[in-house]
Coordinates of C-alpha atoms and ligand atoms in Angstrom, one line a residue:
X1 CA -33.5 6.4 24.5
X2 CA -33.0 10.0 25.8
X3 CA -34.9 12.6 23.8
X4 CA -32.4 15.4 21.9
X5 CA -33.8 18.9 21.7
X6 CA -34.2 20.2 18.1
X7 CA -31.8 22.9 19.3
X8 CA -29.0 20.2 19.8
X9 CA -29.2 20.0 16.1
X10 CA -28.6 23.3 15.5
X11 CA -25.4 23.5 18.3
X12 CA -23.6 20.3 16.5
X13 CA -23.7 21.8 13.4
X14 CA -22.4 25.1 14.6
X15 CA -19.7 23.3 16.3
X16 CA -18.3 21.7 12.5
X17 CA -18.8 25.4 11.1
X18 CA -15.7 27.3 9.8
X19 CA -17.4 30.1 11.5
X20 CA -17.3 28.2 15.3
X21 CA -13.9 26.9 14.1
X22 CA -12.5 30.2 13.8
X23 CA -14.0 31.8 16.7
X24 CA -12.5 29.2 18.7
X25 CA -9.3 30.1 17.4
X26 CA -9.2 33.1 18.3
X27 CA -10.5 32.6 21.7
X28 CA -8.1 29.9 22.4
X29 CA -5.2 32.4 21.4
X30 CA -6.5 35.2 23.5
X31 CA -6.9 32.9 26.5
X32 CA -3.4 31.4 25.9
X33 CA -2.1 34.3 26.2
X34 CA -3.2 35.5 29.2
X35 CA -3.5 32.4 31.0
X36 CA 0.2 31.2 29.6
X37 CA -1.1 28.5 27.7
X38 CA 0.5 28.6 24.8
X39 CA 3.4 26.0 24.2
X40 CA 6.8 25.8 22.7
X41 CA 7.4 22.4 21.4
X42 CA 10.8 20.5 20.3
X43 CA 9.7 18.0 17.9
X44 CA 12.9 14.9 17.2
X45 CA 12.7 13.4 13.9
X46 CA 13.1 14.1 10.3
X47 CA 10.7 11.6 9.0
X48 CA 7.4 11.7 6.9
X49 CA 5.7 11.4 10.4
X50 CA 7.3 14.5 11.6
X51 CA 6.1 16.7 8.9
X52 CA 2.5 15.8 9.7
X53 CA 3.2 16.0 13.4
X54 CA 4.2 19.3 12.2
X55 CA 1.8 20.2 10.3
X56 CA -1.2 19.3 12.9
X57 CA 0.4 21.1 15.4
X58 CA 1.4 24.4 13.4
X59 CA -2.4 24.5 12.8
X60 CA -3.1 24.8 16.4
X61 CA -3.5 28.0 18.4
X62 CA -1.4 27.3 21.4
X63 CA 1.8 26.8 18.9
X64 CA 3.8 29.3 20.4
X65 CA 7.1 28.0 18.8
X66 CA 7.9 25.0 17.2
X67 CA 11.2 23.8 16.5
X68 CA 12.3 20.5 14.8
X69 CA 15.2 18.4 15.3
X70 CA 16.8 17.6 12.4
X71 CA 13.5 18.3 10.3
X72 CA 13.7 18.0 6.8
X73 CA 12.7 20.5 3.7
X74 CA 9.3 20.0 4.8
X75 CA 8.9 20.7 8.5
X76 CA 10.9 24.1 7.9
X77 CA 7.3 24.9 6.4
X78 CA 6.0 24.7 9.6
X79 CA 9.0 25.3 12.6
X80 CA 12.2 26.0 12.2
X81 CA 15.1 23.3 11.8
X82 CA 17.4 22.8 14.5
X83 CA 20.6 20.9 13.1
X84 CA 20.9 18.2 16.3
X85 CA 20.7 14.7 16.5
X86 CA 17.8 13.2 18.2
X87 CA 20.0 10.7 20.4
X88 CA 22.0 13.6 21.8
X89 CA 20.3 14.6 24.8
X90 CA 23.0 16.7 26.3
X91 CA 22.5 19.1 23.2
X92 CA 18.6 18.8 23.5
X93 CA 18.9 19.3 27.2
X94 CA 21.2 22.8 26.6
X95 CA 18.4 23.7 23.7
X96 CA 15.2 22.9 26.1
X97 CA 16.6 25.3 28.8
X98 CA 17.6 28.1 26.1
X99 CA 14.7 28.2 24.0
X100 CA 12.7 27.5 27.3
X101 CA 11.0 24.4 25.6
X102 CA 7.7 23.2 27.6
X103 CA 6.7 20.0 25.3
X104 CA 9.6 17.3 24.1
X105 CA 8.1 15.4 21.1
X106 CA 10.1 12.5 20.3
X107 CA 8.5 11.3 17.0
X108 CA 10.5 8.1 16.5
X109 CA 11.0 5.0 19.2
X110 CA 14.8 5.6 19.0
X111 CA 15.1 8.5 22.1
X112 CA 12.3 6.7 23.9
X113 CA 14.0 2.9 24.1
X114 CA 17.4 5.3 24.8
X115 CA 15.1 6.5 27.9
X116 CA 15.2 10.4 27.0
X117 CA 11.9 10.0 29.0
X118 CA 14.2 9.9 32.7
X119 CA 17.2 11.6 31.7
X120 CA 14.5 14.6 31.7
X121 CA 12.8 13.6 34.5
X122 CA 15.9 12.8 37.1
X123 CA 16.8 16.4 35.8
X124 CA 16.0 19.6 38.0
X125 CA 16.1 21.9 35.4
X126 CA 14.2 20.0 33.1
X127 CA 11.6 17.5 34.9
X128 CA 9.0 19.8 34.3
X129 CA 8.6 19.8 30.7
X130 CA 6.5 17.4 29.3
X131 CA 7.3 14.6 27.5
X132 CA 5.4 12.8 24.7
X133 CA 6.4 9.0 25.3
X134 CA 6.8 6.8 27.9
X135 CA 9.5 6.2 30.5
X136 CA 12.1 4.0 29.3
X137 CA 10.7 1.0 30.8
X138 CA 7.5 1.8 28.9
X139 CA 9.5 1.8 25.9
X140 CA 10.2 -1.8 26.1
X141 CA 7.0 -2.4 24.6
X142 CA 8.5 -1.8 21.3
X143 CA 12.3 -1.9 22.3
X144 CA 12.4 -5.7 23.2
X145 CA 9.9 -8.3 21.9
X146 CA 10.6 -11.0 24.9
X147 CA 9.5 -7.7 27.0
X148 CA 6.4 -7.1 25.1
X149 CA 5.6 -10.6 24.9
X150 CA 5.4 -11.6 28.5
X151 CA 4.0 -8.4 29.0
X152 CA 1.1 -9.9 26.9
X153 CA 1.5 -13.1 28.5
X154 CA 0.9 -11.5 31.7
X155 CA -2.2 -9.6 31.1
X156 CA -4.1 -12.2 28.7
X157 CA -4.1 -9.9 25.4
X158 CA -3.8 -12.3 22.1
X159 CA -0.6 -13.0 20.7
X160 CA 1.2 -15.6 18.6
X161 CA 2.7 -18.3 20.8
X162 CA 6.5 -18.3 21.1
X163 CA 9.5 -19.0 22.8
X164 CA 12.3 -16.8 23.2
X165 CA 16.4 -17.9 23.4
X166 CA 19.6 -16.7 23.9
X167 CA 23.4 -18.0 24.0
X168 CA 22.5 -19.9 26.9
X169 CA 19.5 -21.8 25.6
X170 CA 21.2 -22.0 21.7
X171 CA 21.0 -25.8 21.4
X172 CA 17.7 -25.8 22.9
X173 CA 16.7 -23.0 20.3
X174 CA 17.9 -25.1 17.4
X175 CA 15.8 -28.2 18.9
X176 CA 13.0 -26.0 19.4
X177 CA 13.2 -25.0 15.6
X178 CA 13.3 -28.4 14.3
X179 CA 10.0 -29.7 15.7
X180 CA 8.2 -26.1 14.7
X181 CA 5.8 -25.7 12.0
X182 CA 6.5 -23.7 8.8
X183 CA 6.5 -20.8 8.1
X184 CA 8.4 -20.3 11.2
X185 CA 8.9 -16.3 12.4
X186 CA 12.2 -15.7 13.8
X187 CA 12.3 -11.9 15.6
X188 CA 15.3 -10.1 16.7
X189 CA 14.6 -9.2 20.4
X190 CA 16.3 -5.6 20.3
X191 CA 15.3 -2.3 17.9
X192 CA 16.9 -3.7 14.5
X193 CA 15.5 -0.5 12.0
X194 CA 12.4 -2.9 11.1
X195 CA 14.4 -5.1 9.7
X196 CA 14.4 -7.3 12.9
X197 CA 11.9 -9.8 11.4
X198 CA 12.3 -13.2 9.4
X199 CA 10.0 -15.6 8.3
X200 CA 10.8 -18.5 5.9
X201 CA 9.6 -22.0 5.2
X202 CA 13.4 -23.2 5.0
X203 CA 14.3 -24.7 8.2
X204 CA 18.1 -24.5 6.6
X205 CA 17.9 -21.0 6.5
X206 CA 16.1 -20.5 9.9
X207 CA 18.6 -22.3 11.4
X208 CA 21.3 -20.2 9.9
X209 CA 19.2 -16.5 10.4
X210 CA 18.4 -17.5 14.4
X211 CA 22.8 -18.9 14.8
X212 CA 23.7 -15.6 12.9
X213 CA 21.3 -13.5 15.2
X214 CA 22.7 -15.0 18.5
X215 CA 26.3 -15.1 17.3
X216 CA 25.7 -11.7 17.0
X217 CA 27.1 -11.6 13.1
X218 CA 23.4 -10.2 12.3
X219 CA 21.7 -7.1 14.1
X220 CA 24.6 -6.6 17.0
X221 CA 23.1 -7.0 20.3
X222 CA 19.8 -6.3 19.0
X223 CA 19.6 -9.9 17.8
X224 CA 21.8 -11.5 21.2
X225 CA 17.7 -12.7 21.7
X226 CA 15.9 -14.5 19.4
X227 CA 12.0 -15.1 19.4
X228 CA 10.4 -17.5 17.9
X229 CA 6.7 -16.9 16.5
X230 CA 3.9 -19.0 15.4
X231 CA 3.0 -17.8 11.9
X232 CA -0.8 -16.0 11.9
X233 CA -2.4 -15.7 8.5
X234 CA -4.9 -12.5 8.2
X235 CA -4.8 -9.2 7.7
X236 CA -3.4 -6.4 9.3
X237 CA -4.3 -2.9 10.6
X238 CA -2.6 -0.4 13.0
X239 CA -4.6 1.2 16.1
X240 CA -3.3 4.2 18.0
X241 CA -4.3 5.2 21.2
X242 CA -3.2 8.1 23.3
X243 CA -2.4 7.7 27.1
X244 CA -2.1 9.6 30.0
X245 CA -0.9 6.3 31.6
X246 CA -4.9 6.2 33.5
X247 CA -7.5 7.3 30.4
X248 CA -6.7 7.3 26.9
X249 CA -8.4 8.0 23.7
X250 CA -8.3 6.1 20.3
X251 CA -7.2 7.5 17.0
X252 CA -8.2 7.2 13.5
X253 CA -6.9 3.6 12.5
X254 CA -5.0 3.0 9.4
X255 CA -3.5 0.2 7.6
X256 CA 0.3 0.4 6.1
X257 CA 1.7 -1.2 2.9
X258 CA 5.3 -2.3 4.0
X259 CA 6.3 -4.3 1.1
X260 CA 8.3 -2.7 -2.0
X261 CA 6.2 -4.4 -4.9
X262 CA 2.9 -4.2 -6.0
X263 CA 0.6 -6.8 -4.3
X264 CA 2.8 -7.3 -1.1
X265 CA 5.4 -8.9 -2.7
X266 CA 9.4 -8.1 -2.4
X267 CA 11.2 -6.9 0.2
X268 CA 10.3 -4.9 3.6
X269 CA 10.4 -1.4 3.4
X270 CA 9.5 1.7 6.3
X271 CA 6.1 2.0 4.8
X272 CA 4.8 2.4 1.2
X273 CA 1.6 4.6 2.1
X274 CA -1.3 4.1 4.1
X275 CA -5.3 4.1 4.0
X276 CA -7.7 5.3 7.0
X277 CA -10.1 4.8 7.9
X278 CA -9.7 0.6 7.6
X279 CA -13.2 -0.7 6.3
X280 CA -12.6 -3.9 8.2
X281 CA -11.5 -1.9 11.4
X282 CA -15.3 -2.2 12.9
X283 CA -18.5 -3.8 14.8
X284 CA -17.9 -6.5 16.8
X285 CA -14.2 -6.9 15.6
X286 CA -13.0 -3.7 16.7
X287 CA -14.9 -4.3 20.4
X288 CA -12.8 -6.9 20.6
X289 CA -9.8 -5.1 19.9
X290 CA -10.9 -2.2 22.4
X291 CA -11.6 -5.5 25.2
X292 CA -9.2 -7.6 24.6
X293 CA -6.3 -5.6 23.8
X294 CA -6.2 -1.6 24.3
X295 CA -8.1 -1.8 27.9
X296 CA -5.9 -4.6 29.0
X297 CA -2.9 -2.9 27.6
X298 CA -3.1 0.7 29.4
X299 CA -4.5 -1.5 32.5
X300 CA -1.2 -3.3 32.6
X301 CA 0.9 -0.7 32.2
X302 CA -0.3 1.0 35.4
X303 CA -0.9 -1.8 37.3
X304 CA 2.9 -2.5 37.2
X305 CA 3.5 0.8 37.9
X306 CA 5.5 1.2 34.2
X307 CA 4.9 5.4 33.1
X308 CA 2.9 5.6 30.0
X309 CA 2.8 8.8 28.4
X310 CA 1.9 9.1 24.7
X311 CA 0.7 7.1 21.5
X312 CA 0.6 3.5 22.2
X313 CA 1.0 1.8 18.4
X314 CA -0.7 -1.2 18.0
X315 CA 0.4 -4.1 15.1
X316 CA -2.6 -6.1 14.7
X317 CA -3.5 -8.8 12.9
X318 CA -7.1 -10.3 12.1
X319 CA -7.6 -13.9 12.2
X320 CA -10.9 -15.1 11.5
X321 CA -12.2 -12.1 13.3
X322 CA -9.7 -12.6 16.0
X323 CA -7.5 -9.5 17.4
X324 CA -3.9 -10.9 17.3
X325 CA -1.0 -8.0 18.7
X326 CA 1.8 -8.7 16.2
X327 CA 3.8 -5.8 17.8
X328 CA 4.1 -2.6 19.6
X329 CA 5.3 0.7 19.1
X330 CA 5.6 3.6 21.7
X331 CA 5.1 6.1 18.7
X332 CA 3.3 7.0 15.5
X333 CA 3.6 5.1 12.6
X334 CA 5.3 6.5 9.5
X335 CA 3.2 6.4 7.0
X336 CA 0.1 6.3 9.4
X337 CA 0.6 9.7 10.7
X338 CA 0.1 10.9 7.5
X339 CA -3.5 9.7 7.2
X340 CA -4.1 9.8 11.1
X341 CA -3.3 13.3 11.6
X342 CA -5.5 14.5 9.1
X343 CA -8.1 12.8 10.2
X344 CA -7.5 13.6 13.6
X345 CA -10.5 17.0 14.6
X346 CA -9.0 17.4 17.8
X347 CA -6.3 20.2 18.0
X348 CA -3.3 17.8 18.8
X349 CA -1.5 20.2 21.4
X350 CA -4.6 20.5 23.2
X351 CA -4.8 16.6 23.4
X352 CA -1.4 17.1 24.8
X353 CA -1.8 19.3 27.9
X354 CA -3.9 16.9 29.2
X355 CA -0.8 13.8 29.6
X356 CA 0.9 15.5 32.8
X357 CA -2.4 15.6 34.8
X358 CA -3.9 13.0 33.5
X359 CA -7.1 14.3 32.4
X360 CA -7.3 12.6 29.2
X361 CA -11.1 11.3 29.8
X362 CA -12.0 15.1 29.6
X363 CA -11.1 14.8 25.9
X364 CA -13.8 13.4 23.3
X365 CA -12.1 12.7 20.1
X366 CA -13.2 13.5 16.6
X367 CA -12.2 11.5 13.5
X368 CA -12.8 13.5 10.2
X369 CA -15.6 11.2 8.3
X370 CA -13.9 11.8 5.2
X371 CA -11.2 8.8 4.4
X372 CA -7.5 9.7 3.2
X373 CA -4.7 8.3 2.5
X374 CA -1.3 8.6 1.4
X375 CA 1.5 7.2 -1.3
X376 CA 5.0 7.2 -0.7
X377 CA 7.3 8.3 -3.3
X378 CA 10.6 6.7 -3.1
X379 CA 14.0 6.4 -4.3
X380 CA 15.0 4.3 -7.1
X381 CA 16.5 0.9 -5.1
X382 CA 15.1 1.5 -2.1
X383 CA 15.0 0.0 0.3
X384 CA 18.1 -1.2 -1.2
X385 CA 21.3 1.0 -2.3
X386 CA 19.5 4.1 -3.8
X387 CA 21.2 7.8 -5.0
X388 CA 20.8 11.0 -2.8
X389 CA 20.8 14.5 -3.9
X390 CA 18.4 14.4 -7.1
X391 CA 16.1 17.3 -7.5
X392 CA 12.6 17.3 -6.8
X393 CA 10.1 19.0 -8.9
X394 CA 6.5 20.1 -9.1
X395 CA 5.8 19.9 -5.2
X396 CA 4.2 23.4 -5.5
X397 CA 2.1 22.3 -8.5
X398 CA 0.5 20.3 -5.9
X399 CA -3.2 21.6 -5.0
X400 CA -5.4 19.1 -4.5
X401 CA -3.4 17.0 -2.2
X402 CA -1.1 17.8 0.9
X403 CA 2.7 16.5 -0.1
X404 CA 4.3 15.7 3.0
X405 CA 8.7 15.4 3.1
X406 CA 10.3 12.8 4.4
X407 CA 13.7 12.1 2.8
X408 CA 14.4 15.7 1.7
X409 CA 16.6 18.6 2.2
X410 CA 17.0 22.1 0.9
X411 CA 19.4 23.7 -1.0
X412 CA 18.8 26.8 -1.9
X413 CA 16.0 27.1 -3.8
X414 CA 16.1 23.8 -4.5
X415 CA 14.6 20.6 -2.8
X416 CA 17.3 17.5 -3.0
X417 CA 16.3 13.8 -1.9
X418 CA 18.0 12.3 1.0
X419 CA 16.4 9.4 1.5
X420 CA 15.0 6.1 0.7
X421 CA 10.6 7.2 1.0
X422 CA 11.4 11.0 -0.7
X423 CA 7.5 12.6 -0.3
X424 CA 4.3 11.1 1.4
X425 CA 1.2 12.9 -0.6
X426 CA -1.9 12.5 0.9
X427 CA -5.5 13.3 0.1
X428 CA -8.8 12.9 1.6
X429 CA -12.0 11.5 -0.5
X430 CA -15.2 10.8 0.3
X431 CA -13.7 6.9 0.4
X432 CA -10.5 5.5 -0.2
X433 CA -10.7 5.0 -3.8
X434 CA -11.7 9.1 -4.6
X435 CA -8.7 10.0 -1.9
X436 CA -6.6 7.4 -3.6
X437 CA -7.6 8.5 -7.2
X438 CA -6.5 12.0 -6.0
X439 CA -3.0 10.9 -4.3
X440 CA -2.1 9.1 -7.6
X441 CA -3.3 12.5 -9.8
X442 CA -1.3 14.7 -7.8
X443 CA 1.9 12.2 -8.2
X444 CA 1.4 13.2 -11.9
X445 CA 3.1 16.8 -10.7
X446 CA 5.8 15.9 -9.0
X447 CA 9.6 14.2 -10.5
X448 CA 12.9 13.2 -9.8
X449 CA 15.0 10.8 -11.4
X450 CA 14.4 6.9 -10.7
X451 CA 11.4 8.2 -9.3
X452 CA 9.1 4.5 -7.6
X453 CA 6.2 4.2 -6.1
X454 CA 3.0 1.8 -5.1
X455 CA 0.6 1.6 -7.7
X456 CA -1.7 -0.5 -5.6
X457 CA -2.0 1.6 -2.2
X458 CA -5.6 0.3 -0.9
X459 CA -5.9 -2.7 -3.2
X460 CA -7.7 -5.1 -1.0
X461 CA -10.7 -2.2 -0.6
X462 CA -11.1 -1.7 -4.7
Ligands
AMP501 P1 7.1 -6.6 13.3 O1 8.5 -5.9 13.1 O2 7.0 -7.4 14.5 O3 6.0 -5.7 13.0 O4 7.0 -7.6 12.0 C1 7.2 -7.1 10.7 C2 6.1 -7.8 9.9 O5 6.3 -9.2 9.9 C3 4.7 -7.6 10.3 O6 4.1 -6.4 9.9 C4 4.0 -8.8 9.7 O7 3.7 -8.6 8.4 C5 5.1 -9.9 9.8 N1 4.9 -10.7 11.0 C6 5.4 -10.5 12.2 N2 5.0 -11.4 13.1 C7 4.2 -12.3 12.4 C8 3.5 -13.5 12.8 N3 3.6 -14.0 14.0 N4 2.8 -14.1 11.8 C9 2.7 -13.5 10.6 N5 3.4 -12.4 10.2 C10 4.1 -11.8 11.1
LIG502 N1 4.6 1.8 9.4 C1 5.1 1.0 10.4 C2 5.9 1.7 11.5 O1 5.9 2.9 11.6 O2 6.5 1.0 12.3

């Protein structure tokens, strides 16, 4: 083993220090400046997510400007609102050019599977602005699951066998569901909200989900494909990475709770909160995942010439102590960006100047050793019918934990819901249980009527 100098010591602390922290800051601004630097970013989203992408990238140094698109109550904290969809990319186009916008986040898959990725790079004016995401064919990781499934086929990374149908193979389908074991996972092929997914025991109702999905009554053209899943029992975890399309670098991992009821029961919902770091998420298990699915992943991407730019969101689940992929994403998770990016050292926009060049391997990442996590507040019937407009109280009361919007808006002093998940509040703890025991104090503060949350974030790691 190679011999560290006691002075090495001395140079890692100073690099943690507020003091070196600071400095850096300052330098980083100064240089920026003068070597242009500094970026003006247009993040699209108005999400949970957003407000911590926000938030980690206010923090940095080269945040020149920061605008958000729609934004909520909360990312105003941090940018300033821009009232404009995220799917209209003739308006974002006209705002780019005026604002003279050099960095297009899109925080959610929606304007990546619509392929705002090309539409800025077949543009003149506009191909030099970086994009976070991938091309549009990237985007089919997450925007068709035949796509992403051959794709895994292709390159050998683990995955739940299947077969995948349409009108023209319908009686075959129905055949193919008979002789299949239960529970049986029937997917709709398109970008269906998260709501894409079935699995049931009742071969009566599979038969009637997968005719109602290729009749088209159920998820429009999203469902005009069907695929059909073995059933994996384990447990799941989310991994990010971040691609230049060559190197990439791995994030803080985090595990989501997307059921509404305590325990993982009831029905799906966007994401009930979230724990990082995952204590199973390491050893041999997470080699395996690094092997067998991240390396393969970014390998395949550019070895069929597909543009990768951006997070990479993988769905895991662990079998034995097996790496399964039960999806991809081409973005962040919502509500894993609200424990990621806090835990994420590494100034994000930084991270980001180093897609278009692809000099990624010149970045070393740094997770924060403390854990967080976060608990989503939520509407009262969500993710069913649920009111809008109630007000929010006691965010400010808040000091121990940071309260991140998602479903909000503001009117005039006050802060209204306008969603289904309302607030994300996270905190960081020495473990999980101290950040969780903080997350559920700080709840204590904050009201609105039919006010629900998880009371179990993290239960597995009690
Ligand atoms: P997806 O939209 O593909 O992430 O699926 C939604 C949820 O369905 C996942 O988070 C899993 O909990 C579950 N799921 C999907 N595919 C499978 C599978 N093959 N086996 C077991 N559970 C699955
Ligand atoms: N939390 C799951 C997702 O963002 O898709």
């Amino acid at each position: 083993m190679k011999k560290q100098p006691v002075g090495c010591f001395f140079i890692e602390y100073y690099r943690y220090s507020a003091i070196y922290r600071k400095a850096k800051y300052f330098l980083v601004t100064f240089a920026g400046q003068i070597f242009n630097l500094n970026m003006k970013i247009l993040l699209l989203g108005s999400g949970g997510r957003e407000s911590a992408l926000s938030w980690k990238m206010k923090q940095s140094p080269l945040c020149e400007a920061l605008y958000i698109a729609p934004g909520n109550a909360g990312t105003a904290q941090y940018g300033q609102n821009i009232a404009m969809g995220i799917n209209d990319f003739e308006a974002i186009k006209a705002f780019c050019l005026e604002q003279e916008i050099d960095t297009l986040f899109p925080g959610s898959e929606d304007p990546l599977v619509n392929g705002v990725y090309d539409f800025f790079k077949n543009d003149e004016a506009l191909k030099n602005i970086t994009i976070v995401g991938p091309s549009k064919a990237g985007a089919e990781l997450e925007g068709s699951k035949d796509f992403a499934k051959e794709f895994m086929q292709r390159h050998n990374i683990p995955t739940a066998a299947y077969a995948t149908f349409d009108a023209t193979n319908f009686e075959a389908g129905l055949a193919y569901l008979e002789q299949h074991s239960t529970p049986i996972v029937l997917k709709a092929d398109g970008l269906a909200a998260g709501k894409g997914v079935v699995i049931t025991s009742d071969k009566e109702e599979a038969r009637k989900v997968f005719t109602d999905m290729i009749k088209g009554n159920q998820f429009g053209s999203a469902g005009a494909r069907v695929v059909i899943e073995q059933f994996l029992t384990g447990i799941e975890l989310s991994v990010f990475a971040f691609t230049d399309g060559k190197n990439f670098v791995i994030l803080p991992e985090a595990k989501d709770y997307k059921r509404i009821g305590e325990g993982d029961t009831g029905l799906n919902t966007g994401g009930m909160g979230a724990i990082s770091p995952v204590p199973f998420a390491a050893g041999t298990f997470m080699d395996k995942v690094m092997e067998q699915v991240v390396k393969p992943t970014v390998a395949g991407l550019a070895e069929e010439k597909i543009t990768y730019q951006g997070f990479i969101f993988f769905g895991l689940i662990k079998v034995a102590d097996e790496p399964y992929v039960i999806e991809y994403n081409c973005r962040m998770g919502d509500p894993e960006t609200e424990v990621v990016m806090p835990r994420l050292q590494n100034d994000l926009l930084e991270m980001i100047q180093h897609l278009d060049d692809q000099s990624l391997d010149k970045v070393q990442v740094q997770h924060d050793p403390r854990a967080a996590c976060t608990v989503m507040l939520v509407a009262g019937g969500y993710p069913e019918d649920y009111a809008k407009g109630d007000v929010i109280s006691g965010i400010d009361q808040v000091t121990n934990s940071i309260v991140f919007h998602a479903g909000t808006k503001q009117e005039g002093a006050q802060v209204l819901t306008n969603g289904g998940r309302v607030l994300a509040v996270t905190s960081y703890g020495d473990n999980i249980q101290d950040a969780l025991a903080q997350s559920y104090d700080s709840i204590q503060q904050i009201s609105f009527s039919h006010q629900n949350y998880r009371k179990d974030i993290g239960y597995e790691f009690k």
